[in-house]
């Protein structure tokens, strides 16, 4: 059963002018063909601007006609999360690689302006998120791990061009992402925090592929090694109570340096990050292993099932007891 919510109150017609307005935040020379003056989409569509120049595009739409659109997209890294429906898009003539399953993730590293094309057939649906990181974002974040200031923008280009890599998102990330299509995404302080948390969840899960891309960019070797080692240790210990002193010793840095590196890599404190990781582990225990709610609460580090249920619903938009029935 799909985890994607249906929120009738958020569905609406989406016209060409709105699409062009959103496209202007991502590139230029947007063109759409085939709509014959009618709204080409219906459903939920938005582009949110987050701190640091990050853009979060989220769409759960039905294509109301056969159409094709094109644009020139600016340099940056796009983390694409496909939650359902067919998608036919190309960057510089290159399609997203085929992957099994309904949940697919892609990292598109755009190092110079390239042409983007999307084709769609009438009455098909798409549910997806795209997180666009500015062109020098990766260099700036990893520069914080190299103990040096990175005050001047760099182009971040080694040899120009474009790289597309696929990765497999977790069911827990997809469940958290699905919440962006619910009522919480209205313009409120809660919605802003939700989007920022979701963006960092997506970045955290994509770090292995992001670090592969960093090796091809102008990133200091020391920063790359520190980031790779920290991310590997975090993943190996994600389901255990965090001990900052032990983790800092294994990486070879002070506790204060570890906290600073954590914020650079994951956008939050180690304690908050690990709480969220344990909730992901609890989701997996419920969805994949059929664990009881009390067992899942223990996985997440909660002694009280009621407190666990509250935190779980805030992150995933569902009660823990509903997850096993949905998978």
mmCIF file with all atom_site columns, N, CA and C in Angstrom, residues 266-304:
data_model
loop_
_atom_site.group_PDB
_atom_site.id
_atom_site.type_symbol
_atom_site.label_atom_id
_atom_site.label_alt_id
_atom_site.label_comp_id
_atom_site.label_asym_id
_atom_site.label_entity_id
_atom_site.label_seq_id
_atom_site.pdbx_PDB_ins_code
_atom_site.Cartn_x
_atom_site.Cartn_y
_atom_site.Cartn_z
_atom_site.occupancy
_atom_site.B_iso_or_equiv
_atom_site.pdbx_formal_charge
_atom_site.auth_seq_id
_atom_site.auth_comp_id
_atom_site.auth_asym_id
_atom_site.auth_atom_id
_atom_site.pdbx_PDB_model_num
ATOM 1   N N  . UNK A 1 266 ? 25.783 17.464 8.525  1.00 0.00 ? 266 UNK A N  1
ATOM 2   C CA . UNK A 1 266 ? 24.381 17.066 8.664  1.00 0.00 ? 266 UNK A CA 1
ATOM 3   C C  . UNK A 1 266 ? 23.439 18.199 9.044  1.00 0.00 ? 266 UNK A C  1
ATOM 4   N N  . UNK A 1 267 ? 23.962 19.399 9.254  1.00 0.00 ? 267 UNK A N  1
ATOM 5   C CA . UNK A 1 267 ? 23.106 20.546 9.507  1.00 0.00 ? 267 UNK A CA 1
ATOM 6   C C  . UNK A 1 267 ? 22.459 20.579 10.872 1.00 0.00 ? 267 UNK A C  1
ATOM 7   N N  . UNK A 1 268 ? 22.939 19.772 11.816 1.00 0.00 ? 268 UNK A N  1
ATOM 8   C CA . UNK A 1 268 ? 22.340 19.724 13.156 1.00 0.00 ? 268 UNK A CA 1
ATOM 9   C C  . UNK A 1 268 ? 23.337 19.124 14.132 1.00 0.00 ? 268 UNK A C  1
ATOM 10  N N  . UNK A 1 269 ? 22.996 19.170 15.417 1.00 0.00 ? 269 UNK A N  1
ATOM 11  C CA . UNK A 1 269 ? 23.872 18.622 16.449 1.00 0.00 ? 269 UNK A CA 1
ATOM 12  C C  . UNK A 1 269 ? 23.907 17.097 16.352 1.00 0.00 ? 269 UNK A C  1
ATOM 13  N N  . UNK A 1 270 ? 24.970 16.456 16.887 1.00 0.00 ? 270 UNK A N  1
ATOM 14  C CA . UNK A 1 270 ? 25.017 14.992 16.882 1.00 0.00 ? 270 UNK A CA 1
ATOM 15  C C  . UNK A 1 270 ? 23.827 14.362 17.599 1.00 0.00 ? 270 UNK A C  1
ATOM 16  N N  . UNK A 1 271 ? 23.432 14.945 18.735 1.00 0.00 ? 271 UNK A N  1
ATOM 17  C CA . UNK A 1 271 ? 22.325 14.363 19.500 1.00 0.00 ? 271 UNK A CA 1
ATOM 18  C C  . UNK A 1 271 ? 21.025 14.380 18.697 1.00 0.00 ? 271 UNK A C  1
ATOM 19  N N  . UNK A 1 272 ? 20.737 15.507 18.071 1.00 0.00 ? 272 UNK A N  1
ATOM 20  C CA . UNK A 1 272 ? 19.499 15.600 17.296 1.00 0.00 ? 272 UNK A CA 1
ATOM 21  C C  . UNK A 1 272 ? 19.548 14.683 16.081 1.00 0.00 ? 272 UNK A C  1
ATOM 22  N N  . UNK A 1 273 ? 20.692 14.629 15.435 1.00 0.00 ? 273 UNK A N  1
ATOM 23  C CA . UNK A 1 273 ? 20.824 13.766 14.265 1.00 0.00 ? 273 UNK A CA 1
ATOM 24  C C  . UNK A 1 273 ? 20.576 12.308 14.634 1.00 0.00 ? 273 UNK A C  1
ATOM 25  N N  . UNK A 1 274 ? 21.183 11.843 15.727 1.00 0.00 ? 274 UNK A N  1
ATOM 26  C CA . UNK A 1 274 ? 21.039 10.443 16.100 1.00 0.00 ? 274 UNK A CA 1
ATOM 27  C C  . UNK A 1 274 ? 19.623 10.128 16.566 1.00 0.00 ? 274 UNK A C  1
ATOM 28  N N  . UNK A 1 275 ? 18.934 11.081 17.189 1.00 0.00 ? 275 UNK A N  1
ATOM 29  C CA . UNK A 1 275 ? 17.522 10.855 17.530 1.00 0.00 ? 275 UNK A CA 1
ATOM 30  C C  . UNK A 1 275 ? 16.713 10.596 16.266 1.00 0.00 ? 275 UNK A C  1
ATOM 31  N N  . UNK A 1 276 ? 16.959 11.384 15.247 1.00 0.00 ? 276 UNK A N  1
ATOM 32  C CA . UNK A 1 276 ? 16.230 11.208 13.989 1.00 0.00 ? 276 UNK A CA 1
ATOM 33  C C  . UNK A 1 276 ? 16.616 9.894  13.316 1.00 0.00 ? 276 UNK A C  1
ATOM 34  N N  . UNK A 1 277 ? 17.890 9.519  13.392 1.00 0.00 ? 277 UNK A N  1
ATOM 35  C CA . UNK A 1 277 ? 18.319 8.247  12.807 1.00 0.00 ? 277 UNK A CA 1
ATOM 36  C C  . UNK A 1 277 ? 17.639 7.072  13.505 1.00 0.00 ? 277 UNK A C  1
ATOM 37  N N  . UNK A 1 278 ? 17.495 7.153  14.812 1.00 0.00 ? 278 UNK A N  1
ATOM 38  C CA . UNK A 1 278 ? 16.855 6.048  15.535 1.00 0.00 ? 278 UNK A CA 1
ATOM 39  C C  . UNK A 1 278 ? 15.369 5.958  15.200 1.00 0.00 ? 278 UNK A C  1
ATOM 40  N N  . UNK A 1 279 ? 14.729 7.088  14.929 1.00 0.00 ? 279 UNK A N  1
ATOM 41  C CA . UNK A 1 279 ? 13.341 7.034  14.466 1.00 0.00 ? 279 UNK A CA 1
ATOM 42  C C  . UNK A 1 279 ? 13.266 6.376  13.093 1.00 0.00 ? 279 UNK A C  1
ATOM 43  N N  . UNK A 1 280 ? 14.255 6.615  12.251 1.00 0.00 ? 280 UNK A N  1
ATOM 44  C CA . UNK A 1 280 ? 14.321 5.914  10.965 1.00 0.00 ? 280 UNK A CA 1
ATOM 45  C C  . UNK A 1 280 ? 14.446 4.404  11.194 1.00 0.00 ? 280 UNK A C  1
ATOM 46  N N  . UNK A 1 281 ? 15.298 4.014  12.135 1.00 0.00 ? 281 UNK A N  1
ATOM 47  C CA . UNK A 1 281 ? 15.474 2.596  12.434 1.00 0.00 ? 281 UNK A CA 1
ATOM 48  C C  . UNK A 1 281 ? 14.176 1.988  12.962 1.00 0.00 ? 281 UNK A C  1
ATOM 49  N N  . UNK A 1 282 ? 13.439 2.751  13.763 1.00 0.00 ? 282 UNK A N  1
ATOM 50  C CA . UNK A 1 282 ? 12.155 2.267  14.273 1.00 0.00 ? 282 UNK A CA 1
ATOM 51  C C  . UNK A 1 282 ? 11.157 2.079  13.137 1.00 0.00 ? 282 UNK A C  1
ATOM 52  N N  . UNK A 1 283 ? 11.153 3.014  12.187 1.00 0.00 ? 283 UNK A N  1
ATOM 53  C CA . UNK A 1 283 ? 10.275 2.871  11.026 1.00 0.00 ? 283 UNK A CA 1
ATOM 54  C C  . UNK A 1 283 ? 10.601 1.579  10.288 1.00 0.00 ? 283 UNK A C  1
ATOM 55  N N  . UNK A 1 284 ? 11.885 1.321  10.087 1.00 0.00 ? 284 UNK A N  1
ATOM 56  C CA . UNK A 1 284 ? 12.294 0.108  9.381  1.00 0.00 ? 284 UNK A CA 1
ATOM 57  C C  . UNK A 1 284 ? 11.872 -1.139 10.142 1.00 0.00 ? 284 UNK A C  1
ATOM 58  N N  . UNK A 1 285 ? 11.999 -1.108 11.464 1.00 0.00 ? 285 UNK A N  1
ATOM 59  C CA . UNK A 1 285 ? 11.595 -2.257 12.267 1.00 0.00 ? 285 UNK A CA 1
ATOM 60  C C  . UNK A 1 285 ? 10.103 -2.538 12.119 1.00 0.00 ? 285 UNK A C  1
ATOM 61  N N  . UNK A 1 286 ? 9.297  -1.483 12.076 1.00 0.00 ? 286 UNK A N  1
ATOM 62  C CA . UNK A 1 286 ? 7.854  -1.654 11.908 1.00 0.00 ? 286 UNK A CA 1
ATOM 63  C C  . UNK A 1 286 ? 7.504  -2.127 10.505 1.00 0.00 ? 286 UNK A C  1
ATOM 64  N N  . UNK A 1 287 ? 8.087  -1.471 9.493  1.00 0.00 ? 287 UNK A N  1
ATOM 65  C CA . UNK A 1 287 ? 7.687  -1.717 8.108  1.00 0.00 ? 287 UNK A CA 1
ATOM 66  C C  . UNK A 1 287 ? 8.253  -3.010 7.555  1.00 0.00 ? 287 UNK A C  1
ATOM 67  N N  . UNK A 1 288 ? 9.517  -3.294 7.849  1.00 0.00 ? 288 UNK A N  1
ATOM 68  C CA . UNK A 1 288 ? 10.174 -4.453 7.242  1.00 0.00 ? 288 UNK A CA 1
ATOM 69  C C  . UNK A 1 288 ? 10.119 -5.692 8.119  1.00 0.00 ? 288 UNK A C  1
ATOM 70  N N  . UNK A 1 289 ? 10.281 -5.489 9.434  1.00 0.00 ? 289 UNK A N  1
ATOM 71  C CA . UNK A 1 289 ? 10.410 -6.631 10.337 1.00 0.00 ? 289 UNK A CA 1
ATOM 72  C C  . UNK A 1 289 ? 9.122  -6.973 11.070 1.00 0.00 ? 289 UNK A C  1
ATOM 73  N N  . UNK A 1 290 ? 8.094  -6.119 10.945 1.00 0.00 ? 290 UNK A N  1
ATOM 74  C CA . UNK A 1 290 ? 6.837  -6.389 11.628 1.00 0.00 ? 290 UNK A CA 1
ATOM 75  C C  . UNK A 1 290 ? 6.926  -6.268 13.133 1.00 0.00 ? 290 UNK A C  1
ATOM 76  N N  . UNK A 1 291 ? 7.810  -5.417 13.625 1.00 0.00 ? 291 UNK A N  1
ATOM 77  C CA . UNK A 1 291 ? 7.993  -5.256 15.070 1.00 0.00 ? 291 UNK A CA 1
ATOM 78  C C  . UNK A 1 291 ? 6.758  -4.641 15.711 1.00 0.00 ? 291 UNK A C  1
ATOM 79  N N  . UNK A 1 292 ? 6.587  -4.904 16.993 1.00 0.00 ? 292 UNK A N  1
ATOM 80  C CA . UNK A 1 292 ? 5.504  -4.272 17.744 1.00 0.00 ? 292 UNK A CA 1
ATOM 81  C C  . UNK A 1 292 ? 5.859  -2.816 18.007 1.00 0.00 ? 292 UNK A C  1
ATOM 82  N N  . UNK A 1 293 ? 4.855  -2.033 18.396 1.00 0.00 ? 293 UNK A N  1
ATOM 83  C CA . UNK A 1 293 ? 5.098  -0.620 18.689 1.00 0.00 ? 293 UNK A CA 1
ATOM 84  C C  . UNK A 1 293 ? 6.049  -0.479 19.873 1.00 0.00 ? 293 UNK A C  1
ATOM 85  N N  . UNK A 1 294 ? 5.896  -1.319 20.886 1.00 0.00 ? 294 UNK A N  1
ATOM 86  C CA . UNK A 1 294 ? 6.779  -1.224 22.054 1.00 0.00 ? 294 UNK A CA 1
ATOM 87  C C  . UNK A 1 294 ? 8.220  -1.567 21.681 1.00 0.00 ? 294 UNK A C  1
ATOM 88  N N  . UNK A 1 295 ? 8.398  -2.552 20.806 1.00 0.00 ? 295 UNK A N  1
ATOM 89  C CA . UNK A 1 295 ? 9.747  -2.892 20.353 1.00 0.00 ? 295 UNK A CA 1
ATOM 90  C C  . UNK A 1 295 ? 10.348 -1.752 19.545 1.00 0.00 ? 295 UNK A C  1
ATOM 91  N N  . UNK A 1 296 ? 9.545  -1.176 18.658 1.00 0.00 ? 296 UNK A N  1
ATOM 92  C CA . UNK A 1 296 ? 10.022 -0.052 17.847 1.00 0.00 ? 296 UNK A CA 1
ATOM 93  C C  . UNK A 1 296 ? 10.371 1.143  18.722 1.00 0.00 ? 296 UNK A C  1
ATOM 94  N N  . UNK A 1 297 ? 9.590  1.359  19.783 1.00 0.00 ? 297 UNK A N  1
ATOM 95  C CA . UNK A 1 297 ? 9.896  2.456  20.703 1.00 0.00 ? 297 UNK A CA 1
ATOM 96  C C  . UNK A 1 297 ? 11.266 2.250  21.337 1.00 0.00 ? 297 UNK A C  1
ATOM 97  N N  . UNK A 1 298 ? 11.580 1.003  21.697 1.00 0.00 ? 298 UNK A N  1
ATOM 98  C CA . UNK A 1 298 ? 12.890 0.707  22.256 1.00 0.00 ? 298 UNK A CA 1
ATOM 99  C C  . UNK A 1 298 ? 14.004 0.942  21.254 1.00 0.00 ? 298 UNK A C  1
ATOM 100 N N  . UNK A 1 299 ? 13.769 0.585  19.994 1.00 0.00 ? 299 UNK A N  1
ATOM 101 C CA . UNK A 1 299 ? 14.761 0.832  18.944 1.00 0.00 ? 299 UNK A CA 1
ATOM 102 C C  . UNK A 1 299 ? 15.052 2.324  18.841 1.00 0.00 ? 299 UNK A C  1
ATOM 103 N N  . UNK A 1 300 ? 14.007 3.136  18.972 1.00 0.00 ? 300 UNK A N  1
ATOM 104 C CA . UNK A 1 300 ? 14.167 4.588  18.862 1.00 0.00 ? 300 UNK A CA 1
ATOM 105 C C  . UNK A 1 300 ? 14.689 5.222  20.147 1.00 0.00 ? 300 UNK A C  1
ATOM 106 N N  . UNK A 1 301 ? 14.824 4.423  21.214 1.00 0.00 ? 301 UNK A N  1
ATOM 107 C CA . UNK A 1 301 ? 15.358 4.954  22.464 1.00 0.00 ? 301 UNK A CA 1
ATOM 108 C C  . UNK A 1 301 ? 14.320 5.564  23.378 1.00 0.00 ? 301 UNK A C  1
ATOM 109 N N  . UNK A 1 302 ? 13.040 5.213  23.190 1.00 0.00 ? 302 UNK A N  1
ATOM 110 C CA . UNK A 1 302 ? 11.964 5.754  24.020 1.00 0.00 ? 302 UNK A CA 1
ATOM 111 C C  . UNK A 1 302 ? 11.498 4.696  25.010 1.00 0.00 ? 302 UNK A C  1
ATOM 112 N N  . UNK A 1 303 ? 11.356 5.105  26.279 1.00 0.00 ? 303 UNK A N  1
ATOM 113 C CA . UNK A 1 303 ? 10.824 4.213  27.288 1.00 0.00 ? 303 UNK A CA 1
ATOM 114 C C  . UNK A 1 303 ? 9.312  4.217  27.341 1.00 0.00 ? 303 UNK A C  1
ATOM 115 N N  . UNK A 1 304 ? 8.698  5.304  26.880 1.00 0.00 ? 304 UNK A N  1
ATOM 116 C CA . UNK A 1 304 ? 7.245  5.437  26.892 1.00 0.00 ? 304 UNK A CA 1
ATOM 117 C C  . UNK A 1 304 ? 6.722  5.386  25.462 1.00 0.00 ? 304 UNK A C  1
#
